[in-house]
XYZ file of C-alpha atoms in Angstrom:
707
model
C 0.000 0.000 0.000
C 1.392 3.355 -1.114
C 1.947 6.106 1.415
C -0.401 9.218 1.267
C 1.587 12.227 0.044
C 0.173 15.357 1.646
C 2.528 17.672 -0.207
C 1.197 16.521 -3.574
C -2.579 16.212 -2.844
C -3.344 19.408 -0.916
C -2.200 21.808 -3.644
C -4.501 20.030 -6.022
C -7.484 20.409 -3.659
C -6.621 24.056 -3.153
C -6.514 24.672 -6.934
C -9.950 23.033 -7.411
C -11.440 25.111 -4.550
C -10.121 28.335 -6.096
C -11.604 27.433 -9.498
C -14.999 26.624 -7.973
C -14.956 29.852 -5.987
C -14.290 31.897 -9.101
C -17.074 30.005 -10.939
C -19.501 30.794 -8.103
C -18.514 34.448 -8.130
C -18.988 34.513 -11.913
C -22.513 33.049 -11.601
C -23.420 35.619 -8.942
C -21.971 38.434 -11.032
C -23.880 37.246 -14.097
C -27.100 37.037 -12.091
C -26.565 40.575 -10.796
C -25.884 41.767 -14.330
C -29.102 40.156 -15.601
C -31.111 41.601 -12.694
C -29.860 45.120 -13.296
C -28.434 45.931 -16.720
C -30.558 43.351 -18.595
C -33.733 43.724 -16.511
C -35.845 45.368 -19.260
C -34.807 42.825 -21.849
C -35.705 39.792 -19.731
C -38.938 41.441 -18.609
C -39.973 41.650 -22.247
C -39.031 38.009 -22.758
C -41.072 37.039 -19.704
C -44.070 38.971 -20.983
C -43.859 37.034 -24.234
C -43.920 33.771 -22.336
C -46.561 34.882 -19.839
C -49.246 32.310 -19.215
C -52.744 33.493 -18.331
C -55.950 31.665 -17.486
C -58.741 32.920 -19.711
C -62.414 32.213 -19.078
C -64.227 30.888 -22.154
C -67.913 31.729 -22.333
C -70.365 29.119 -23.633
C -73.131 29.744 -26.136
C -76.369 30.816 -24.479
C -79.347 28.558 -25.155
C -82.230 29.585 -27.399
C -85.811 30.277 -26.400
C -88.246 28.563 -28.752
C -91.981 28.750 -29.374
C -94.166 25.683 -28.882
C -93.571 24.649 -32.510
C -89.815 25.250 -32.457
C -89.594 28.767 -33.898
C -86.813 30.980 -32.526
C -88.077 33.604 -30.095
C -84.673 34.542 -28.641
C -81.215 33.572 -29.835
C -77.609 34.687 -29.396
C -75.593 36.079 -32.290
C -72.019 37.445 -32.230
C -71.393 41.188 -32.193
C -68.083 43.006 -32.254
C -66.443 46.210 -31.086
C -63.625 47.111 -33.455
C -60.383 48.871 -32.462
C -57.014 49.827 -33.917
C -53.647 49.675 -32.156
C -51.496 52.487 -33.562
C -48.360 51.111 -31.907
C -48.595 47.571 -33.255
C -46.010 47.112 -36.014
C -45.225 50.835 -36.082
C -41.489 50.145 -36.538
C -42.014 47.164 -38.815
C -42.496 47.235 -42.544
C -45.379 45.751 -44.468
C -44.015 44.630 -47.768
C -41.464 47.311 -48.686
C -43.226 50.150 -46.907
C -43.167 51.490 -43.367
C -46.554 51.318 -41.619
C -46.669 55.112 -41.116
C -46.163 55.682 -44.815
C -48.967 53.218 -45.549
C -51.303 55.209 -43.303
C -50.535 58.342 -45.290
C -51.299 56.543 -48.544
C -54.446 54.699 -47.433
C -56.108 56.820 -44.758
C -58.370 58.661 -47.208
C -59.450 55.364 -48.775
C -60.045 53.826 -45.340
C -62.178 56.778 -44.228
C -64.183 56.761 -47.451
C -64.874 53.035 -47.061
C -65.797 53.503 -43.395
C -68.289 56.160 -44.482
C -69.844 53.627 -46.887
C -70.149 51.130 -44.036
C -71.332 53.712 -41.469
C -73.121 56.447 -43.480
C -74.009 58.518 -40.408
C -70.380 59.703 -40.148
C -68.574 61.557 -42.940
C -65.107 60.607 -44.278
C -63.713 63.832 -42.792
C -65.070 62.930 -39.355
C -63.552 59.459 -39.583
C -60.192 60.916 -40.614
C -60.149 63.393 -37.738
C -61.094 60.614 -35.315
C -58.361 58.234 -36.503
C -55.681 60.943 -36.578
C -56.603 61.874 -33.021
C -55.923 58.307 -31.921
C -52.699 58.152 -33.911
C -51.335 61.327 -32.317
C -52.385 60.465 -28.782
C -49.445 60.405 -26.314
C -49.459 57.465 -23.891
C -48.310 57.662 -20.265
C -45.024 56.002 -21.125
C -44.299 58.669 -23.723
C -45.047 56.540 -26.781
C -47.138 57.981 -29.586
C -50.410 56.359 -30.673
C -53.315 54.820 -28.783
C -53.220 51.044 -28.230
C -56.991 50.503 -28.071
C -58.656 53.188 -30.186
C -62.303 52.502 -31.079
C -62.967 52.721 -34.809
C -66.739 52.835 -34.208
C -68.346 53.508 -30.809
C -71.047 50.828 -31.053
C -71.108 47.103 -31.552
C -71.432 45.839 -35.123
C -72.811 42.593 -36.532
C -70.703 39.912 -38.176
C -71.231 41.105 -41.755
C -70.224 44.667 -40.877
C -67.230 43.350 -38.935
C -66.071 41.435 -42.018
C -66.401 44.558 -44.175
C -64.234 46.615 -41.807
C -61.683 43.832 -41.580
C -61.181 43.871 -45.373
C -60.029 47.519 -45.458
C -56.388 48.407 -46.223
C -54.006 47.971 -43.259
C -56.890 46.503 -41.176
C -56.627 43.348 -43.300
C -53.081 42.735 -42.026
C -52.428 40.493 -38.974
C -53.136 42.311 -35.655
C -49.417 42.460 -34.822
C -48.744 44.412 -38.012
C -51.906 46.240 -39.020
C -53.112 46.869 -35.457
C -56.764 45.995 -36.181
C -58.291 44.012 -33.317
C -61.708 43.429 -31.801
C -63.756 42.292 -28.836
C -66.479 39.705 -29.385
C -69.815 39.695 -27.543
C -72.878 37.469 -27.565
C -75.870 39.659 -28.397
C -79.409 38.488 -27.734
C -81.860 38.905 -30.602
C -85.590 38.193 -30.928
C -86.576 37.291 -34.525
C -90.203 38.234 -33.821
C -89.316 41.626 -32.344
C -91.426 42.719 -29.394
C -93.823 39.763 -29.634
C -94.297 38.468 -26.054
C -91.226 40.513 -25.097
C -91.974 40.843 -21.391
C -92.536 37.101 -21.074
C -89.626 35.942 -23.240
C -87.349 38.468 -21.517
C -84.243 40.449 -22.385
C -80.558 40.804 -21.511
C -78.224 43.522 -20.258
C -75.880 43.389 -23.242
C -72.806 44.907 -21.619
C -73.128 42.835 -18.434
C -74.287 39.648 -20.178
C -76.952 39.219 -17.509
C -80.690 38.658 -17.773
C -83.168 41.486 -17.131
C -86.558 39.836 -16.800
C -88.930 37.177 -18.131
C -87.928 33.629 -18.995
C -84.396 34.866 -19.710
C -84.094 35.679 -15.992
C -86.142 32.797 -14.584
C -84.161 30.175 -16.528
C -80.855 32.053 -16.635
C -78.795 29.270 -15.060
C -80.094 26.766 -17.633
C -79.713 29.062 -20.642
C -76.301 30.390 -19.586
C -74.396 27.088 -19.501
C -70.998 26.651 -17.799
C -67.838 28.656 -18.484
C -64.729 26.914 -19.763
C -61.068 27.621 -19.047
C -58.180 28.180 -21.433
C -54.500 28.923 -20.837
C -53.070 31.495 -23.195
C -49.302 31.481 -23.802
C -47.603 34.253 -25.763
C -44.662 33.130 -27.819
C -42.912 36.004 -29.605
C -45.765 37.879 -31.319
C -48.285 35.043 -31.344
C -50.678 33.614 -28.777
C -51.145 29.905 -28.306
C -54.436 28.882 -26.682
C -54.346 25.697 -24.632
C -57.820 24.385 -23.671
C -58.133 23.244 -20.064
C -61.902 22.987 -19.504
C -64.329 22.877 -22.411
C -67.293 25.272 -21.976
C -70.718 23.646 -21.720
C -73.301 25.437 -23.862
C -76.657 26.351 -22.346
C -79.768 24.306 -23.038
C -82.663 25.545 -25.173
C -86.068 26.033 -23.575
C -89.252 25.251 -25.476
C -92.054 27.539 -24.350
C -95.808 27.082 -24.653
C -96.177 30.331 -26.624
C -97.751 29.979 -30.063
C -96.390 32.734 -32.314
C -99.521 32.871 -34.472
C -101.885 33.122 -31.490
C -99.615 35.673 -29.827
C -99.736 37.834 -32.943
C -103.538 37.573 -33.146
C -103.960 38.531 -29.488
C -101.476 41.400 -29.649
C -103.034 42.986 -32.719
C -106.543 42.658 -31.258
C -105.528 44.370 -28.009
C -103.627 47.213 -29.702
C -106.421 47.924 -32.181
C -108.984 48.253 -29.388
C -106.668 50.371 -27.227
C -106.236 52.782 -30.130
C -109.994 52.810 -30.707
C -110.898 53.679 -27.092
C -107.761 55.671 -26.192
C -106.835 53.155 -23.500
C -103.825 53.350 -21.214
C -103.054 49.674 -20.830
C -104.158 46.315 -22.200
C -103.649 42.717 -21.088
C -104.654 39.439 -22.731
C -103.877 35.862 -21.698
C -104.810 32.823 -23.777
C -104.567 29.465 -22.006
C -105.093 25.906 -23.181
C -107.817 24.338 -21.046
C -106.537 20.782 -20.563
C -102.855 21.542 -19.985
C -102.768 25.095 -18.637
C -100.336 26.037 -21.433
C -100.127 29.797 -21.911
C -100.389 30.124 -25.695
C -100.346 33.936 -25.761
C -99.727 36.681 -23.216
C -99.997 40.373 -24.136
C -98.916 43.348 -22.026
C -99.385 46.669 -23.774
C -98.861 50.087 -22.191
C -99.090 53.463 -23.902
C -95.687 55.102 -24.047
C -94.645 58.725 -24.222
C -94.728 58.536 -28.018
C -98.421 57.624 -27.959
C -97.716 54.117 -29.250
C -98.236 50.878 -27.321
C -95.285 48.817 -26.140
C -94.582 45.868 -23.848
C -93.103 47.616 -20.816
C -94.260 45.655 -17.758
C -95.696 42.149 -17.445
C -98.979 43.395 -15.993
C -100.646 40.057 -16.724
C -98.804 38.497 -13.786
C -97.916 41.511 -11.637
C -100.765 44.033 -11.848
C -102.958 43.236 -8.868
C -106.109 45.300 -8.738
C -109.786 45.049 -7.852
C -111.053 42.719 -10.605
C -114.656 43.943 -10.724
C -117.583 41.863 -11.938
C -115.539 38.912 -13.239
C -115.137 38.144 -9.506
C -118.900 37.633 -9.132
C -118.545 34.179 -10.668
C -116.336 33.129 -7.746
C -118.866 34.525 -5.252
C -121.806 32.665 -6.749
C -119.754 29.485 -7.225
C -119.102 29.494 -3.462
C -122.849 29.907 -2.789
C -123.789 27.157 -5.275
C -121.094 24.828 -3.902
C -122.279 25.421 -0.328
C -125.858 24.827 -1.467
C -127.258 28.012 0.108
C -128.965 28.966 -3.188
C -129.766 27.531 -6.584
C -130.469 29.215 -9.901
C -134.170 29.567 -9.121
C -133.590 31.693 -6.007
C -135.275 35.078 -6.621
C -133.668 38.381 -5.613
C -135.575 41.656 -5.345
C -133.265 44.272 -6.837
C -135.982 46.913 -6.980
C -135.208 50.021 -8.989
C -131.471 49.330 -8.993
C -130.505 51.009 -5.710
C -130.303 49.163 -2.380
C -129.006 50.559 0.884
C -126.583 48.094 2.452
C -125.347 48.938 5.942
C -125.452 52.677 5.304
C -124.064 52.682 1.733
C -126.004 52.561 -1.520
C -125.329 49.546 -3.739
C -126.259 50.358 -7.340
C -126.806 48.363 -10.515
C -125.482 49.760 -13.790
C -129.063 50.459 -14.983
C -130.308 52.149 -11.834
C -131.172 55.284 -13.801
C -133.448 53.168 -16.019
C -135.384 51.597 -13.149
C -133.292 48.546 -12.290
C -134.048 44.850 -12.860
C -136.781 44.382 -10.225
C -137.124 40.658 -9.369
C -134.512 38.350 -10.954
C -133.158 34.913 -10.120
C -129.542 33.979 -9.390
C -128.767 32.951 -12.981
C -130.165 36.180 -14.406
C -128.242 38.206 -11.811
C -124.983 36.978 -13.371
C -126.250 37.351 -16.942
C -126.929 41.065 -16.402
C -124.113 41.483 -13.828
C -126.381 42.803 -11.082
C -124.375 44.197 -8.170
C -127.419 44.064 -5.925
C -128.214 40.480 -6.915
C -124.767 39.161 -5.996
C -124.122 41.267 -2.891
C -127.606 40.551 -1.493
C -127.101 36.770 -1.694
C -123.622 36.827 -0.152
C -124.575 39.297 2.590
C -127.736 37.383 3.485
C -126.186 33.918 3.722
C -122.677 34.792 4.910
C -123.155 38.093 6.755
C -123.181 36.388 10.144
C -120.130 34.282 9.244
C -118.026 36.101 6.621
C -115.096 33.813 7.330
C -117.003 30.918 5.741
C -117.420 32.932 2.547
C -113.713 33.817 2.335
C -112.764 30.213 3.066
C -115.055 29.311 0.163
C -113.125 31.718 -2.096
C -109.898 30.029 -1.059
C -111.487 26.644 -1.771
C -112.630 27.449 -5.321
C -109.118 28.549 -6.271
C -109.476 32.283 -6.925
C -106.950 32.878 -4.117
C -104.522 30.147 -5.236
C -100.810 30.939 -5.386
C -100.008 29.751 -8.909
C -96.244 29.607 -8.278
C -95.476 30.544 -11.875
C -91.790 30.690 -12.898
C -91.674 34.383 -13.776
C -90.097 37.057 -11.605
C -92.648 39.713 -10.669
C -95.645 37.472 -10.071
C -97.826 38.519 -7.129
C -100.224 36.059 -5.503
C -103.801 37.291 -4.880
C -104.679 39.273 -1.777
C -108.045 38.341 -0.234
C -108.107 38.947 3.507
C -109.842 36.993 6.195
C -112.325 38.941 8.387
C -110.431 38.222 11.625
C -107.030 39.276 10.254
C -105.267 41.676 12.596
C -104.086 44.872 10.922
C -102.987 48.356 11.889
C -104.060 49.757 8.517
C -107.447 51.400 9.040
C -108.300 50.999 5.331
C -108.111 47.209 5.796
C -110.403 46.904 8.815
C -113.327 44.550 8.310
C -116.649 46.361 8.404
C -120.294 45.577 7.645
C -119.878 46.867 4.083
C -116.724 44.827 3.374
C -118.531 41.589 2.564
C -121.092 42.930 0.028
C -118.488 45.015 -1.793
C -115.948 42.173 -1.749
C -118.552 39.886 -3.348
C -118.716 42.070 -6.484
C -114.945 42.361 -6.958
C -113.853 45.224 -4.723
C -111.594 45.220 -1.634
C -109.485 42.428 -3.160
C -106.287 42.440 -5.225
C -105.985 39.870 -8.011
C -103.738 39.715 -11.087
C -105.251 38.703 -14.460
C -103.275 35.433 -14.497
C -105.166 34.239 -11.404
C -108.541 35.155 -12.829
C -107.904 33.299 -16.087
C -106.641 30.234 -14.177
C -109.896 30.241 -12.162
C -112.075 30.455 -15.280
C -109.933 27.767 -16.899
C -110.769 25.462 -13.987
C -114.490 26.000 -14.645
C -113.959 25.201 -18.334
C -111.952 22.107 -17.279
C -114.877 20.742 -15.224
C -113.397 21.872 -11.926
C -109.740 20.833 -12.350
C -107.396 23.787 -11.791
C -104.164 23.707 -13.826
C -101.019 25.659 -13.089
C -100.261 28.067 -15.957
C -97.380 26.481 -17.864
C -94.857 28.625 -19.745
C -92.102 26.080 -20.488
C -92.632 22.565 -21.827
C -89.144 21.197 -22.388
C -85.427 21.660 -22.012
C -83.550 20.647 -25.156
C -79.812 20.090 -25.605
C -78.243 19.217 -28.965
C -81.656 18.317 -30.369
C -82.516 15.932 -27.528
C -85.085 16.549 -24.800
C -83.284 16.484 -21.453
C -86.256 17.438 -19.291
C -90.038 17.528 -19.668
C -92.233 19.893 -17.661
C -95.506 18.017 -17.326
C -98.810 19.862 -16.729
C -99.334 20.479 -13.014
C -102.733 20.098 -11.345
C -103.146 22.604 -8.502
C -106.624 21.475 -7.463
C -108.359 18.306 -8.621
C -111.799 19.812 -7.990
C -112.508 23.419 -7.054
C -116.225 22.741 -6.436
C -118.836 20.029 -6.654
C -119.440 18.769 -10.231
C -123.065 19.951 -10.170
C -122.046 23.455 -9.079
C -119.458 23.567 -11.914
C -122.043 22.365 -14.446
C -124.536 25.009 -13.315
C -121.919 27.756 -13.573
C -120.923 26.596 -17.070
C -124.551 26.951 -18.191
C -124.866 30.415 -16.635
C -121.635 31.634 -18.280
C -122.859 30.401 -21.640
C -126.081 32.373 -21.143
C -124.124 35.509 -20.213
C -122.842 35.536 -23.795
C -125.934 34.267 -25.580
C -128.523 36.416 -23.761
C -126.680 38.662 -21.302
C -124.171 41.512 -21.314
C -121.453 39.464 -23.031
C -123.056 39.248 -26.463
C -120.221 41.094 -28.232
C -117.782 38.394 -27.125
C -119.815 35.700 -28.868
C -119.361 34.102 -32.256
C -121.707 32.818 -34.965
C -119.371 29.889 -35.639
C -119.012 28.407 -32.136
C -120.346 28.797 -28.608
C -118.645 31.108 -26.120
C -119.010 31.276 -22.332
C -117.730 34.029 -20.070
C -118.341 37.010 -17.845
C -117.961 40.751 -18.260
C -116.411 43.087 -15.715
C -116.319 46.872 -15.314
C -114.641 48.271 -12.218
C -113.701 51.764 -11.159
C -110.057 51.636 -10.123
C -108.042 53.777 -7.759
C -105.880 56.535 -9.242
C -102.205 57.111 -8.481
C -103.072 58.759 -5.161
C -105.023 55.725 -3.966
C -108.467 57.289 -4.364
C -111.435 56.938 -6.685
C -112.710 60.476 -6.996
C -109.737 62.739 -7.648
C -109.424 63.828 -11.248
C -110.725 61.698 -14.114
C -112.392 58.389 -13.289
C -110.415 55.361 -14.460
C -111.900 51.977 -15.305
C -110.642 48.401 -15.431
C -112.621 46.627 -18.146
C -112.544 42.843 -18.337
C -113.946 39.847 -20.096
C -112.981 36.333 -19.005
C -114.293 33.215 -20.674
C -113.613 30.131 -22.746
C -114.412 28.662 -26.166
C -115.935 26.588 -27.697
C -118.329 26.404 -24.757
C -119.589 22.901 -25.589
C -116.045 21.469 -25.803
C -113.665 24.017 -24.216
C -110.208 24.238 -25.749
C -109.022 27.714 -24.755
C -109.615 30.120 -21.885
C -108.961 33.801 -22.381
C -109.043 36.992 -20.347
C -108.862 40.492 -21.770
C -108.362 43.513 -19.502
C -108.269 47.138 -20.645
C -107.568 50.231 -18.579
C -108.963 53.580 -19.666
C -109.990 56.946 -18.310
C -113.469 58.414 -18.573
C -116.695 57.216 -20.128
C -117.866 55.312 -22.073
C -116.488 52.229 -20.328
C -117.857 48.731 -20.878
C -116.242 45.380 -20.158
C -118.569 43.572 -22.539
C -118.539 46.242 -25.248
C -114.759 46.778 -25.243
C -112.884 43.842 -23.705
C -115.564 41.536 -25.062
C -114.844 42.759 -28.588
C -111.144 41.930 -28.185
C -112.087 38.483 -26.839
C -114.265 37.986 -29.924
C -111.421 38.847 -32.316
C -108.960 36.598 -30.468
C -111.320 33.617 -30.314
C -112.322 33.981 -33.964
C -108.679 34.260 -35.054
C -107.542 31.286 -32.985
C -110.366 29.046 -34.154
C -109.770 30.087 -37.778
C -106.093 29.266 -37.384
C -106.978 25.767 -36.177
C -109.689 25.252 -38.791
C -109.128 22.145 -40.895
C -111.489 21.551 -43.810
C -112.011 18.241 -45.543
C -111.284 18.028 -49.257
C -114.812 16.671 -49.686
C -116.191 19.983 -48.359
C -114.411 21.852 -51.164
C -116.073 19.874 -53.971
C -118.769 21.640 -55.968
C -121.373 19.007 -56.827
C -122.941 21.282 -59.474
C -119.833 21.620 -61.631
C -117.663 19.094 -63.456
C -113.901 19.166 -63.042
C -112.256 19.424 -66.456
C -108.483 19.679 -66.077
C -106.527 21.931 -68.420
C -103.775 19.773 -69.942
C -100.902 21.503 -71.683
C -99.466 20.046 -74.850
C -96.527 17.839 -74.073
C -95.774 14.181 -73.489
C -98.974 12.269 -74.372
C -97.871 9.169 -72.444
C -97.349 11.132 -69.224
C -100.575 13.118 -69.682
C -102.648 10.005 -70.339
C -101.189 8.327 -67.259
C -102.285 11.216 -65.029
C -105.746 11.509 -66.597
C -106.410 7.779 -66.335
C -105.607 7.815 -62.617
C -107.936 10.793 -62.153
C -110.696 8.955 -63.972
C -110.839 11.551 -66.750
C -111.115 10.473 -70.393
C -109.088 12.496 -72.903
C -110.421 13.427 -76.350
C -107.247 12.373 -78.140
C -107.282 15.574 -80.242
C -104.180 17.410 -79.116
C -100.760 18.352 -80.361
C -98.721 16.395 -77.880
C -96.163 13.822 -78.885
C -95.351 10.401 -77.603
C -91.900 9.935 -76.174
C -91.500 6.598 -77.853
C -92.079 8.034 -81.361
C -89.324 8.343 -83.963
C -86.426 10.343 -82.547
C -85.227 11.636 -85.946
C -88.165 13.919 -86.754
C -88.491 17.481 -85.373
C -91.610 17.492 -83.148
C -94.277 20.187 -83.076
C -93.811 21.901 -79.671
C -96.090 24.880 -80.370
C -98.429 25.445 -77.419
C -96.260 23.533 -74.939
C -94.757 24.946 -71.819
C -91.038 25.679 -71.857
C -90.085 22.623 -69.804
C -91.961 20.151 -72.032
C -90.731 21.800 -75.222
C -87.074 21.801 -74.178
C -87.332 18.183 -73.095
C -88.812 17.124 -76.441
C -86.038 18.873 -78.404
C -83.017 18.030 -76.320
C -84.062 14.383 -75.934
C -83.606 14.268 -79.752
C -80.204 15.954 -79.663
C -81.456 19.428 -80.676
C -80.191 22.379 -78.658
C -83.086 24.608 -77.547
C -82.812 28.376 -77.059
C -85.774 29.795 -75.131
C -86.859 33.404 -75.543
C -89.752 34.941 -73.635
C -92.181 33.446 -71.088
C -95.361 31.430 -71.232
C -96.174 28.841 -73.920
C -94.321 28.223 -77.184
C -95.698 30.564 -79.836
C -93.340 29.507 -82.648
C -90.258 27.393 -83.303
C -87.439 28.216 -85.747
C -87.295 24.666 -87.205
C -90.606 23.387 -88.562
C -92.070 20.167 -87.261
C -91.495 17.135 -89.488
C -87.969 18.276 -90.447
C -85.334 15.549 -90.316
C -83.055 16.142 -87.346
C -79.338 16.526 -87.998
C -76.425 16.719 -85.596
C -75.766 20.196 -84.147
C -79.215 21.598 -84.881
C -80.245 24.655 -82.809
C -83.938 25.537 -82.489
C -85.147 28.875 -81.109
C -88.397 28.760 -79.172
C -90.391 31.989 -78.882
C -92.712 32.012 -75.875
C -95.601 34.334 -75.116
């Protein structure tokens, strides 16, 4: 074993340690140099390699009508900008970007004027030069994010702007860039606008209607993407794929909605009304087929501003009398033969005069319960309810709750207000809500309650549906990628709102209201209608009834056809001053809606279109005899054989006579024989340039003159 030589080894270790020390000092010095002298350079490199997490928005679902037509859909919109610093020191082709601006700016501004005519080329030029000369905080010249146009533009306009000189270059060179948004559009405009809903475009959030109620379903789920910048390009790396929103299929029928909307607006214009509401509901399912909310705007026109059909609670007036009498019939305290003495149309009830609408003409004298509803007698209804429930008003109100007029419909629209019908023993500090002797009789005729039109129509729909109360349905399905992912079945709120006999009696009375009562104008000659009129004086903006001009809430609620109910409808109009008639005004709108809806669903048999007094003689154009004979034989029609047509299996070397034929038959006959046909004019062949019977030769061209 060799002896360790300290004198030889230690110098070597010392030399290695010195080298490593100098290497360490060099690394530290280099790091300090990079951190100080080269800081800006490496910061720029880092910015190029910066990795960001970018949220990716999904496509918002569509809102569809009951038959699949688009009622709301998302389309892309763009805000367009120019970055005056991008590529400013680079060259495009053989030219500096600044020199290109000088050459093309007039052309760009002229083209922008063609795209956006409201701004002149000079205005565009001044605007762009302002952005180009703008001094940034860091001392550089030219704005980085200068808006070319202040508003969003659609895709076609975006493509036009993108084709302009300089803007057509890549963003890193030309500086043209954009921001993309999802804009919500309704192909049918304002049709059912308050129910379908709308969006806050800038915030991408729902405002109201089904857009708001089903926002989480329509919106979908955001995705995630990592964006890495390498040199002058971005690389997008998907992390989470966005999940698009589902479509919702509503119960709205576009055709019925249009019929109802036009009927309401026409009547509002006729009477100078302030507001109009109409709801059309399918009896068996509760499907809301149309819902109209029209309010007169400052421009004098009518627009959908507020969904009053579900939110406007007011005293319903005489349409409420049906609920009062249904309670009495269901409790068995009266029947239709019970006679009421209304006298001359004025009856003092607990210190206040109750009046019928014809009190100035002497009133109705003695009438029975059925007739009291037919002529909408205030005295008739209030007398019955006060007599049989005056000692126990709570029983009457419990009856109202039982028949469903007070039902909370729990509809999926923000803004819905459930009815307000108070119990007589309810504690309150509001003196206007104290129960008094006059509360019951006035409540029975539709005052001292607060009910929205949607509740009234649901109640009448239950009567039409033989006592079964359906929840108003606005959405039927959720659809994703063409497949139904969820069904919303019809919901029964009450299996039976009253005894079957009471319902049957009320159905008969409501039919008579239209056939022989005040609701005649709502009727139809083509089918039976049942319903009830309503005219109520409503409180003004100060909460009173007598300050300023009197305002009226005019209603008609009913269903059709009365013998086999398919649809229930309510029409409510609000107007100031006289004349004011629920039957004569709202009833007219009901008539137009019912007639339009039934006509839309009318299906006639072909047999009904046949005229037994005339003989069908088809007009057969000259052409292929074989084809014509085939059709006539199958129709059972015998031809006379005296025509100018030709048989396709005849000799192919003879020019046929195509005079009198249609263009299609004539061209076929010629070109099937190798003759090129040139057609001039329209109609039937008047003449041909090559006479019939001529032997056909290769390359022949025949001109056909049509008239």
